[in-house]
Amino acid sequence: MNAESPWTLDAADCWDLLRSASVGRLAVIVDGAPEIFPVNFTVEHSALVIRTGDGTKIDAVRGHPRAAFEIDGVEDETAFSVVVKGDAKEINAPDELRDTVSLDVSPLQAGTKNHFVRILAEEVTGRSFPVTDPATWRSALSDASRAPHE
């Protein structure tokens, strides 16, 4: 990864990581509060596309289009996190739907998933950092939860 600094990923690296993943978390507003859903997705130019069924996610996108999306993971002892922020919009135009149906965005869960949502990326940020050896964080409290109860 070409990080601008040890902590910040440039936009190209963020998009490369997004293209290498298939599952992320969609954050939307539901009943006035933030909710986060695991979803599968694909990258389409400078946007993300998810496929979902009737229910909470599509209702949230229709009511409050501002959304955030995150992926994270570990590669070769380096952890990363990428966040995309933008407006989410249901894809309804017939010509757009034809193009979208051909994208590889098959839901992981069974059921009817007949809604496609595009998140137009307005802000893409990411960071990476070396994974720290867990022994670094050991302290007297490390084994406290494992102590037998009397």
Tab-separated table of C-alpha atoms in Angstrom:
chain	number	residue	atom	x	y	z
A	1	MET	CA	0.000	0.000	0.000
A	2	ASN	CA	1.230	3.483	-0.808
A	3	ALA	CA	0.271	5.305	2.342
A	4	GLU	CA	0.766	9.086	2.337
A	5	SER	CA	1.858	8.653	5.940
A	6	PRO	CA	1.993	5.633	8.243
A	7	TRP	CA	-1.649	6.277	9.139
A	8	THR	CA	-3.372	7.735	6.067
A	9	LEU	CA	-4.204	5.937	2.816
A	10	ASP	CA	-4.527	7.891	-0.404
A	11	ALA	CA	-7.725	7.686	-2.464
A	12	ALA	CA	-6.264	5.180	-4.954
A	13	ASP	CA	-5.319	2.775	-2.153
A	14	CYS	CA	-8.775	3.155	-0.607
A	15	TRP	CA	-10.461	2.257	-3.905
A	16	ASP	CA	-8.093	-0.700	-4.412
A	17	LEU	CA	-9.061	-2.038	-0.978
A	18	LEU	CA	-12.756	-1.482	-1.700
A	19	ARG	CA	-12.424	-3.398	-4.985
A	20	SER	CA	-10.734	-6.281	-3.151
A	21	ALA	CA	-13.569	-6.676	-0.632
A	22	SER	CA	-17.117	-7.952	-1.019
A	23	VAL	CA	-18.627	-7.353	2.442
A	24	GLY	CA	-18.822	-4.089	4.351
A	25	ARG	CA	-21.028	-2.193	6.755
A	26	LEU	CA	-23.695	0.297	5.679
A	27	ALA	CA	-24.540	3.040	8.188
A	28	VAL	CA	-27.897	4.802	7.735
A	29	ILE	CA	-30.404	6.699	9.867
A	30	VAL	CA	-33.367	4.620	11.095
A	31	ASP	CA	-36.030	6.314	13.228
A	32	GLY	CA	-33.669	9.202	13.949
A	33	ALA	CA	-30.766	7.028	15.120
A	34	PRO	CA	-27.762	5.528	13.329
A	35	GLU	CA	-27.950	1.840	12.420
A	36	ILE	CA	-25.247	-0.337	10.866
A	37	PHE	CA	-25.897	-3.324	8.601
A	38	PRO	CA	-23.467	-5.840	7.124
A	39	VAL	CA	-23.981	-5.943	3.341
A	40	ASN	CA	-22.230	-7.267	0.314
A	41	PHE	CA	-21.339	-4.733	-2.366
A	42	THR	CA	-19.432	-3.988	-5.526
A	43	VAL	CA	-17.571	-0.938	-6.806
A	44	GLU	CA	-18.970	0.879	-9.831
A	45	HIS	CA	-16.676	3.714	-10.949
A	46	SER	CA	-16.645	6.121	-7.950
A	47	ALA	CA	-19.695	4.589	-6.304
A	48	LEU	CA	-20.665	1.520	-4.317
A	49	VAL	CA	-23.659	-0.638	-5.202
A	50	ILE	CA	-25.557	-2.864	-2.796
A	51	ARG	CA	-28.568	-5.092	-3.376
A	52	THR	CA	-31.261	-5.425	-0.723
A	53	GLY	CA	-34.866	-6.419	-0.182
A	54	ASP	CA	-37.857	-4.586	1.204
A	55	GLY	CA	-37.395	-3.385	4.752
A	56	THR	CA	-35.259	-1.266	7.004
A	57	LYS	CA	-32.268	-0.525	4.754
A	58	ILE	CA	-34.225	0.569	1.686
A	59	ASP	CA	-36.694	2.552	3.814
A	60	ALA	CA	-33.782	4.319	5.527
A	61	VAL	CA	-32.150	5.226	2.200
A	62	ARG	CA	-35.442	6.602	0.887
A	63	GLY	CA	-36.022	8.681	4.028
A	64	HIS	CA	-32.475	9.880	4.753
A	65	PRO	CA	-30.063	9.466	1.835
A	66	ARG	CA	-26.899	10.414	3.752
A	67	ALA	CA	-24.931	7.240	4.383
A	68	ALA	CA	-21.552	5.945	5.424
A	69	PHE	CA	-19.939	2.683	4.445
A	70	GLU	CA	-16.918	0.923	5.952
A	71	ILE	CA	-14.639	-1.999	5.264
A	72	ASP	CA	-11.695	-3.094	7.338
A	73	GLY	CA	-9.333	-5.994	7.563
A	74	VAL	CA	-5.789	-7.225	7.997
A	75	GLU	CA	-3.289	-7.972	5.237
A	76	ASP	CA	0.258	-9.167	5.988
A	77	GLU	CA	0.257	-7.873	9.588
A	78	THR	CA	-1.109	-4.475	8.520
A	79	ALA	CA	-4.633	-3.472	9.535
A	80	PHE	CA	-6.699	-1.108	7.410
A	81	SER	CA	-9.998	0.720	7.500
A	82	VAL	CA	-11.727	2.550	4.634
A	83	VAL	CA	-14.797	4.779	5.034
A	84	VAL	CA	-16.968	6.121	2.215
A	85	LYS	CA	-19.477	8.917	2.855
A	86	GLY	CA	-22.091	10.172	0.437
A	87	ASP	CA	-25.688	10.034	-0.659
A	88	ALA	CA	-27.350	6.655	-1.140
A	89	LYS	CA	-30.007	6.452	-3.811
A	90	GLU	CA	-32.215	3.621	-4.994
A	91	ILE	CA	-31.627	2.834	-8.655
A	92	ASN	CA	-34.965	3.017	-10.473
A	93	ALA	CA	-34.269	4.199	-14.031
A	94	PRO	CA	-34.682	1.261	-16.445
A	95	ASP	CA	-31.396	1.880	-18.287
A	96	GLU	CA	-29.462	2.130	-15.005
A	97	LEU	CA	-31.157	-1.007	-13.669
A	98	ARG	CA	-30.153	-2.949	-16.813
A	99	ASP	CA	-26.512	-1.962	-16.287
A	100	THR	CA	-26.649	-2.624	-12.540
A	101	VAL	CA	-28.188	-6.100	-12.789
A	102	SER	CA	-25.053	-7.229	-14.643
A	103	LEU	CA	-22.806	-6.223	-11.717
A	104	ASP	CA	-21.544	-8.998	-9.452
A	105	VAL	CA	-23.499	-8.066	-6.323
A	106	SER	CA	-25.230	-11.258	-5.257
A	107	PRO	CA	-26.714	-11.135	-1.753
A	108	LEU	CA	-25.323	-13.522	0.836
A	109	GLN	CA	-28.696	-14.087	2.499
A	110	ALA	CA	-31.637	-15.882	0.891
A	111	GLY	CA	-34.789	-14.025	-0.021
A	112	THR	CA	-36.023	-11.522	-2.565
A	113	LYS	CA	-33.483	-8.732	-2.990
A	114	ASN	CA	-34.995	-6.615	-5.731
A	115	HIS	CA	-33.661	-3.170	-4.781
A	116	PHE	CA	-30.314	-1.804	-5.905
A	117	VAL	CA	-28.779	1.144	-4.047
A	118	ARG	CA	-25.889	3.284	-5.247
A	119	ILE	CA	-23.783	5.246	-2.763
A	120	LEU	CA	-22.134	8.126	-4.587
A	121	ALA	CA	-18.787	8.671	-2.914
A	122	GLU	CA	-18.296	12.268	-1.814
A	123	GLU	CA	-15.564	11.467	0.700
A	124	VAL	CA	-13.285	8.425	0.786
A	125	THR	CA	-10.808	8.103	3.631
A	126	GLY	CA	-8.655	5.315	4.927
A	127	ARG	CA	-5.855	4.456	7.257
A	128	SER	CA	-3.511	1.580	7.846
A	129	PHE	CA	-1.193	0.618	10.657
A	130	PRO	CA	0.956	-2.298	11.711
A	131	VAL	CA	-0.808	-4.852	13.880
A	132	THR	CA	0.613	-4.727	17.391
A	133	ASP	CA	1.615	-7.924	19.155
A	134	PRO	CA	-1.121	-8.563	21.770
A	135	ALA	CA	1.564	-9.132	24.429
A	136	THR	CA	2.330	-5.397	24.191
A	137	TRP	CA	-0.933	-4.665	25.974
A	138	ARG	CA	-0.600	-7.178	28.806
A	139	SER	CA	-1.086	-5.775	32.271
A	140	ALA	CA	-2.244	-6.906	35.699
A	141	LEU	CA	-5.824	-6.569	34.421
A	142	SER	CA	-5.282	-8.889	31.426
A	143	ASP	CA	-6.208	-12.022	33.362
A	144	ALA	CA	-8.758	-10.437	35.707
A	145	SER	CA	-11.794	-11.643	33.726
A	146	ARG	CA	-10.413	-15.178	33.678
A	147	ALA	CA	-9.954	-15.429	37.456
A	148	PRO	CA	-12.191	-18.048	39.094
A	149	HIS	CA	-15.219	-16.691	40.917
A	150	GLU	CA	-15.562	-17.787	44.504
